[in-house]
């Protein structure tokens, strides 16, 4: 038996809910604790404990992430009316992801996990395409009016000193609709910095797209902020790393993405990112085969799975029925966090372990041993469908053989 890998700084561990909470425990027991002297500062974001602490635990976990720099998060329930009665909640607590994002000021990067046997629908995609979505403003924080009949619509801005700026929107001669949207230089700047840092970190080209030819002030401001920050802070580093940043129109980007080989980051405004990330992820195969990391401009990282708590499987599990829930995204949340911790603390053995665990996970699938969701879409023949626990145990066997 070789020595366990030692850690220096603890990871911020955010436990979660339902089926993913069960996977979380299994992953730790089978794939991490036997090999790593795992150091974590544990926060229980399971809905019961969030309710017990009036959601203070969520805020505490985000602040701990600011302190230590790297967190790993299990999927959590965002309460709705049904959860109020199911968990007897004091309040309909906010989405933990929303609370954490507001504190860390981040951008979310989502990347498909590519494996042989799960082929993307787009034949020429050889490498993953990472979507970077700006998560503030635009149509997600809009003001809307349904116009009842003829009249004049204007944009009005009143500065603090009382100066008024007006712009005619439209003179209506009948009913219609109006929408007001905004963004801030501050939010766009931190989005840009998160994208540039992430591109450097992963040594991939960065594309940014919007519609500045039509939106000559709004989208143009995004384009300018990206360019100014790139020229002032990142250009030299990009050149040294041999990677490229370029801006292109959203319609040109869409056309190019379809013809590309992959292996780059595509930064999108909030709405474009919402739509395009669902397109890219489903074209690559499955939400359970997707990594997700929140990166803050200050260099703080939070790794998670892109999917939810897989409620339907959890209820089967509670009834004593067998489940076949895919743990790949949750495993990769751990490996992402461990590798980042290893890089920051200069522990090569920890980075190497993260690499091996990812390889063992993919090798297991490529050998034909997988969960049901993948078995349904794989091009591999002679597939063995495993239950939730056995899939993790098979990964451990593959890992043991590698170590
Ligand atoms: P979900 O957990 O993503 O699951 C939706 C469906 O997708 C499942 O029923 C399952 O399909 C399939 N699926 C997702 N992940 C899978 C996996 N790892 N392995 C196999 N199949 C998988 O979404 P939901 O059931 O709509 O939401 C459940 C809870 O998750 C909600 O309370 C929601 O608030 C929360 N949520 C949390 C996050 C987060 O923390 N990041 C994100 C989204 C949702 P089949 O049933 O057909 O097998
Ligand atoms: Mg969406």
XYZ file of C-alpha atoms and ligand atoms in Angstrom:
452
model
C 0.000 0.000 0.000
C 1.502 3.327 -1.071
C 1.330 6.390 1.140
C -1.720 8.631 0.873
C -1.225 11.942 -0.926
C -0.922 14.796 1.549
C -2.716 18.126 1.102
C -1.772 21.569 2.413
C -4.827 23.851 2.137
C -8.323 22.455 2.654
C -10.846 22.348 -0.158
C -14.169 23.963 0.625
C -16.581 21.022 0.449
C -20.238 21.902 -0.184
C -22.413 18.826 0.268
C -25.842 18.743 -1.377
C -29.109 16.906 -1.836
C -30.905 13.757 -2.952
C -29.243 11.335 -5.393
C -26.150 13.469 -5.836
C -25.632 13.492 -2.043
C -25.544 9.694 -2.181
C -23.077 9.723 -5.085
C -20.983 12.295 -3.185
C -20.472 9.929 -0.246
C -19.719 6.952 -2.498
C -17.167 8.930 -4.513
C -15.369 10.024 -1.360
C -15.330 6.532 0.151
C -14.366 4.607 -2.971
C -12.295 6.986 -5.067
C -10.772 9.656 -2.808
C -10.269 8.676 0.842
C -8.273 5.487 0.077
C -5.696 7.520 -1.870
C -5.684 11.057 -0.476
C -5.305 12.380 3.032
C -8.315 14.491 2.126
C -8.408 17.889 3.791
C -11.720 19.708 3.460
C -13.657 22.353 5.316
C -17.133 20.832 5.211
C -20.320 22.810 4.651
C -23.619 20.960 4.533
C -25.732 22.681 1.858
C -28.330 19.930 2.055
C -31.740 21.623 2.217
C -32.429 20.510 5.810
C -29.340 22.190 7.161
C -29.811 25.297 5.001
C -33.266 25.585 6.566
C -31.916 24.977 10.075
C -29.309 27.756 9.689
C -31.630 30.195 7.857
C -29.381 29.636 4.826
C -26.381 31.097 6.693
C -24.406 27.961 5.785
C -24.572 28.886 2.081
C -23.137 32.352 2.725
C -20.488 30.868 5.022
C -19.436 28.356 2.368
C -19.060 31.110 -0.243
C -16.995 33.229 2.156
C -14.802 30.209 2.908
C -14.268 29.872 -0.860
C -13.044 33.469 -0.953
C -10.682 32.629 1.896
C -9.240 29.339 0.582
C -9.676 29.791 -3.178
C -11.102 26.425 -4.281
C -14.475 24.805 -3.603
C -16.249 21.664 -4.790
C -20.037 21.668 -4.757
C -22.631 18.902 -4.888
C -25.932 19.617 -6.669
C -28.523 21.201 -4.377
C -32.291 21.657 -4.366
C -33.568 25.117 -5.244
C -36.783 25.181 -3.233
C -40.178 25.683 -4.892
C -43.701 25.345 -3.483
C -43.564 21.538 -3.440
C -40.281 21.561 -1.489
C -41.795 23.890 1.128
C -44.079 21.094 2.304
C -41.688 18.224 1.522
C -39.004 19.717 3.806
C -41.245 21.803 6.054
C -39.228 24.934 5.212
C -39.308 28.198 7.150
C -38.829 30.156 3.919
C -38.469 29.484 0.215
C -34.669 29.835 0.363
C -32.932 31.244 -2.680
C -30.955 29.170 -5.147
C -27.587 28.348 -3.487
C -25.872 28.788 -6.863
C -27.346 32.297 -7.129
C -26.195 33.201 -3.598
C -22.699 31.818 -4.188
C -22.372 33.537 -7.584
C -23.412 36.872 -6.110
C -20.676 36.600 -3.447
C -17.925 35.272 -5.747
C -18.847 37.533 -8.717
C -18.203 34.837 -11.246
C -18.637 33.557 -14.765
C -19.694 29.959 -15.374
C -17.679 27.807 -17.765
C -19.224 24.567 -19.016
C -17.291 21.946 -20.964
C -18.474 18.598 -22.332
C -16.533 15.532 -21.202
C -15.579 13.783 -24.414
C -15.358 9.984 -24.419
C -15.050 7.396 -27.185
C -18.401 5.768 -27.824
C -20.412 8.935 -27.123
C -20.026 10.839 -30.376
C -21.100 14.455 -30.828
C -23.859 15.031 -33.377
C -21.518 17.412 -35.211
C -19.006 15.100 -36.875
C -16.079 17.540 -37.061
C -16.102 18.350 -33.322
C -12.973 16.539 -32.146
C -12.372 18.475 -28.960
C -14.757 19.963 -26.414
C -16.182 23.445 -26.862
C -16.380 25.435 -23.632
C -19.226 27.903 -23.241
C -18.558 30.940 -21.036
C -21.808 32.618 -20.110
C -22.114 36.108 -18.701
C -24.596 35.642 -15.882
C -25.745 39.206 -15.220
C -28.237 41.599 -16.781
C -29.659 42.055 -20.295
C -33.062 40.423 -20.778
C -32.699 38.566 -17.423
C -33.070 41.853 -15.527
C -35.448 43.666 -17.864
C -38.339 46.068 -17.487
C -41.276 45.506 -19.827
C -44.429 47.358 -20.742
C -47.332 46.135 -22.815
C -48.480 49.186 -24.728
C -52.266 49.486 -24.937
C -52.541 51.869 -27.877
C -51.133 54.920 -29.657
C -48.458 56.923 -27.816
C -44.748 57.691 -27.546
C -42.104 55.477 -25.953
C -38.820 57.051 -24.833
C -35.644 55.933 -23.061
C -34.963 58.343 -20.199
C -31.819 58.481 -18.066
C -31.629 60.952 -15.155
C -28.090 61.460 -13.870
C -27.456 62.139 -10.177
C -26.906 65.826 -10.964
C -30.332 65.976 -12.596
C -29.176 65.963 -16.218
C -31.687 64.139 -18.384
C -30.819 62.157 -21.528
C -33.670 61.024 -23.774
C -33.895 58.790 -26.810
C -37.036 58.093 -28.814
C -37.868 54.398 -28.942
C -41.008 54.476 -31.063
C -44.147 56.454 -31.807
C -46.903 53.843 -31.514
C -50.041 54.165 -33.616
C -51.561 51.080 -31.997
C -50.908 48.430 -29.303
C -47.441 46.883 -28.900
C -44.654 46.033 -26.478
C -41.539 47.723 -25.036
C -38.547 46.330 -23.195
C -35.749 48.050 -21.270
C -32.504 46.210 -20.555
C -29.204 47.205 -18.971
C -25.739 46.078 -18.042
C -22.853 47.666 -16.145
C -19.244 48.298 -17.117
C -18.237 46.632 -13.856
C -20.061 43.383 -14.581
C -18.910 43.261 -18.215
C -15.314 43.888 -17.125
C -15.307 41.059 -14.602
C -16.884 38.783 -17.210
C -14.098 39.689 -19.642
C -11.347 39.124 -17.062
C -12.804 35.761 -16.038
C -12.792 34.686 -19.705
C -9.224 35.842 -20.363
C -7.921 34.199 -17.164
C -9.706 30.955 -17.975
C -8.333 30.911 -21.527
C -4.795 31.366 -20.178
C -5.380 28.761 -17.502
C -6.570 26.141 -19.983
C -4.393 27.357 -22.908
C -7.271 27.636 -25.334
C -8.272 30.320 -27.831
C -11.057 32.653 -26.749
C -13.902 33.756 -29.016
C -16.331 36.456 -28.008
C -19.416 37.195 -30.027
C -22.249 39.705 -29.915
C -24.294 41.808 -32.362
C -22.447 45.138 -32.340
C -23.303 45.955 -35.963
C -26.962 46.305 -34.980
C -26.553 47.302 -31.325
C -24.054 50.082 -31.878
C -23.926 51.289 -28.268
C -25.032 48.342 -26.120
C -23.288 45.350 -27.688
C -20.521 47.633 -28.885
C -19.725 48.449 -25.261
C -19.175 44.732 -24.575
C -16.876 44.496 -27.586
C -14.879 47.579 -26.533
C -14.501 46.503 -22.905
C -13.205 43.097 -23.961
C -10.734 44.691 -26.376
C -9.502 47.351 -23.918
C -8.908 44.779 -21.159
C -7.270 42.389 -23.597
C -4.849 45.016 -24.918
C -3.982 46.410 -21.491
C -3.753 43.254 -19.398
C -3.695 40.024 -21.398
C -2.249 40.504 -24.892
C 1.351 39.694 -23.951
C 0.344 36.699 -21.853
C -1.802 35.338 -24.695
C 1.058 35.721 -27.177
C 3.470 34.032 -24.773
C 1.024 31.152 -24.309
C 0.492 30.853 -28.078
C -3.251 31.393 -27.860
C -5.540 33.847 -29.577
C -8.402 36.163 -28.647
C -10.799 37.349 -31.292
C -14.170 39.032 -31.535
C -16.721 38.123 -34.167
C -20.412 38.647 -34.819
C -22.718 36.108 -33.182
C -24.040 34.840 -36.532
C -20.507 34.404 -37.848
C -19.556 32.614 -34.602
C -22.451 30.160 -34.955
C -21.422 29.331 -38.517
C -17.771 28.909 -37.520
C -18.574 26.745 -34.488
C -20.356 24.251 -36.739
C -17.296 23.954 -38.963
C -14.697 24.027 -36.160
C -12.788 21.141 -34.598
C -13.443 22.348 -31.034
C -10.849 23.002 -28.339
C -11.715 26.661 -27.699
C -13.765 28.864 -25.369
C -16.815 30.655 -26.681
C -17.812 33.628 -24.547
C -21.417 34.721 -24.939
C -23.708 37.385 -23.581
C -26.299 36.179 -21.101
C -29.069 35.177 -23.538
C -26.749 33.822 -26.224
C -24.948 31.778 -23.558
C -28.200 30.383 -22.189
C -29.330 29.189 -25.621
C -25.970 28.137 -27.048
C -24.848 26.166 -23.972
C -27.935 23.957 -24.191
C -27.307 23.445 -27.894
C -23.621 22.630 -27.474
C -24.148 20.347 -24.453
C -26.939 18.305 -25.998
C -25.005 18.008 -29.270
C -22.105 16.560 -27.262
C -24.306 13.954 -25.553
C -25.506 14.497 -21.980
C -25.670 16.912 -19.016
C -24.154 14.176 -16.870
C -21.065 14.379 -19.131
C -20.366 18.036 -18.541
C -18.020 19.903 -16.233
C -18.991 23.221 -14.741
C -16.771 25.696 -12.951
C -17.461 29.143 -11.585
C -14.414 31.376 -11.964
C -14.207 34.732 -10.255
C -12.003 37.549 -11.567
C -10.042 37.398 -8.313
C -9.003 33.838 -9.151
C -11.387 31.892 -6.931
C -12.778 28.604 -8.313
C -15.915 26.604 -7.536
C -16.337 23.228 -9.262
C -19.719 21.498 -9.589
C -21.749 19.176 -11.796
C -23.919 20.835 -14.446
C -26.987 18.691 -13.656
C -29.373 18.773 -10.698
C -29.985 16.404 -7.783
C -31.633 13.745 -10.015
C -34.783 13.675 -7.911
C -36.553 10.936 -9.875
C -33.688 8.485 -9.250
C -33.579 9.462 -5.547
C -37.240 8.575 -5.049
C -36.588 5.193 -6.654
C -33.634 4.765 -4.312
C -35.817 5.596 -1.296
C -38.269 2.891 -2.378
C -35.381 0.433 -2.364
C -35.228 0.182 -6.150
C -31.957 0.035 -8.044
C -30.715 3.251 -9.686
C -28.242 3.806 -12.484
C -27.214 7.426 -11.939
C -24.210 8.768 -13.785
C -21.570 10.090 -11.376
C -19.089 11.343 -13.998
C -19.869 15.057 -13.650
C -19.614 14.846 -9.854
C -16.328 12.914 -10.049
C -14.966 15.569 -12.428
C -16.049 18.317 -10.019
C -13.778 16.672 -7.431
C -10.884 16.102 -9.827
C -11.120 19.683 -11.093
C -10.974 21.018 -7.537
C -8.174 18.664 -6.451
C -6.076 19.495 -9.516
C -6.531 23.232 -8.935
C -5.597 22.804 -5.248
C -2.552 20.808 -6.362
C -1.495 23.564 -8.769
C -1.931 26.348 -6.214
C -0.148 24.452 -3.432
C 2.465 22.892 -5.740
C 1.558 19.270 -5.017
C 2.237 17.462 -8.319
C 1.062 14.138 -6.869
C -2.395 15.607 -6.292
C -2.613 16.867 -9.896
C -1.393 13.512 -11.190
C -4.011 11.710 -9.105
C -6.775 13.939 -10.507
C -5.587 13.135 -14.046
C -5.544 9.398 -13.300
C -8.988 9.373 -11.736
C -10.410 11.160 -14.793
C -8.663 8.718 -17.096
C -9.899 5.744 -15.054
C -13.453 7.099 -15.310
C -13.271 7.521 -19.088
C -11.436 4.199 -19.595
C -14.183 2.426 -17.660
C -16.821 3.857 -19.994
C -14.741 3.170 -23.089
C -14.389 -0.469 -21.974
C -18.190 -0.716 -22.187
C -19.032 -0.405 -18.462
C -21.412 2.513 -17.958
C -24.659 3.806 -16.484
C -27.997 3.532 -18.243
C -28.138 7.103 -19.582
C -24.951 6.495 -21.574
C -25.859 2.948 -22.591
C -28.893 4.445 -24.346
C -26.787 6.716 -26.571
C -23.465 4.908 -27.009
C -22.148 3.591 -30.302
C -20.191 0.884 -28.438
C -21.336 -2.728 -28.732
C -21.518 -5.231 -25.848
C -22.231 -2.708 -23.153
C -22.625 -3.601 -19.461
C -25.197 -1.385 -17.725
C -24.173 -0.803 -14.112
C -26.058 0.539 -11.120
C -24.937 3.764 -9.395
C -22.687 2.029 -6.885
C -21.211 -0.622 -9.180
C -20.186 1.991 -11.754
C -18.101 3.758 -9.083
C -16.661 0.406 -7.955
C -15.672 -0.433 -11.545
C -13.905 2.921 -11.798
C -12.010 2.035 -8.630
C -10.886 -1.260 -10.205
C -9.636 0.598 -13.294
C -7.866 3.118 -11.063
C -6.227 0.406 -8.926
C -4.822 -1.176 -12.054
C -3.333 2.181 -13.096
C -1.758 3.149 -9.748
P -31.856 16.954 -12.879
O -31.472 16.592 -11.502
O -30.785 17.538 -13.723
O -32.466 15.684 -13.610
C -33.330 15.714 -14.720
C -33.292 14.387 -15.466
O -32.097 14.328 -16.224
C -33.252 13.175 -14.551
O -34.525 12.796 -14.129
C -32.537 12.169 -15.424
O -33.398 11.657 -16.444
C -31.523 13.041 -16.143
N -30.255 13.157 -15.394
C -29.714 14.291 -14.864
N -28.555 14.015 -14.282
C -28.334 12.694 -14.431
C -27.296 11.804 -14.021
N -26.242 12.252 -13.328
N -27.388 10.504 -14.352
C -28.445 10.050 -15.048
N -29.459 10.836 -15.459
C -29.413 12.148 -15.154
O -33.044 18.003 -12.844
P -34.431 17.943 -12.009
O -34.799 16.540 -11.637
O -35.344 18.759 -12.812
O -34.098 18.760 -10.699
C -33.914 18.117 -9.441
C -33.439 19.163 -8.431
O -32.162 19.633 -8.826
C -34.347 20.374 -8.334
O -34.725 20.549 -6.992
C -33.501 21.537 -8.811
O -33.706 22.682 -8.035
C -32.084 21.032 -8.610
N -31.064 21.567 -9.555
C -29.866 21.868 -9.012
C -28.821 22.299 -9.819
C -27.506 22.591 -9.165
O -27.356 22.503 -7.968
N -26.493 22.929 -9.927
C -28.999 22.404 -11.190
C -30.257 22.072 -11.732
C -31.278 21.630 -10.900
P -34.260 10.292 -16.254
O -35.156 10.536 -15.084
O -34.986 10.206 -17.569
O -33.316 9.169 -16.026
Mg -31.259 27.459 -20.456
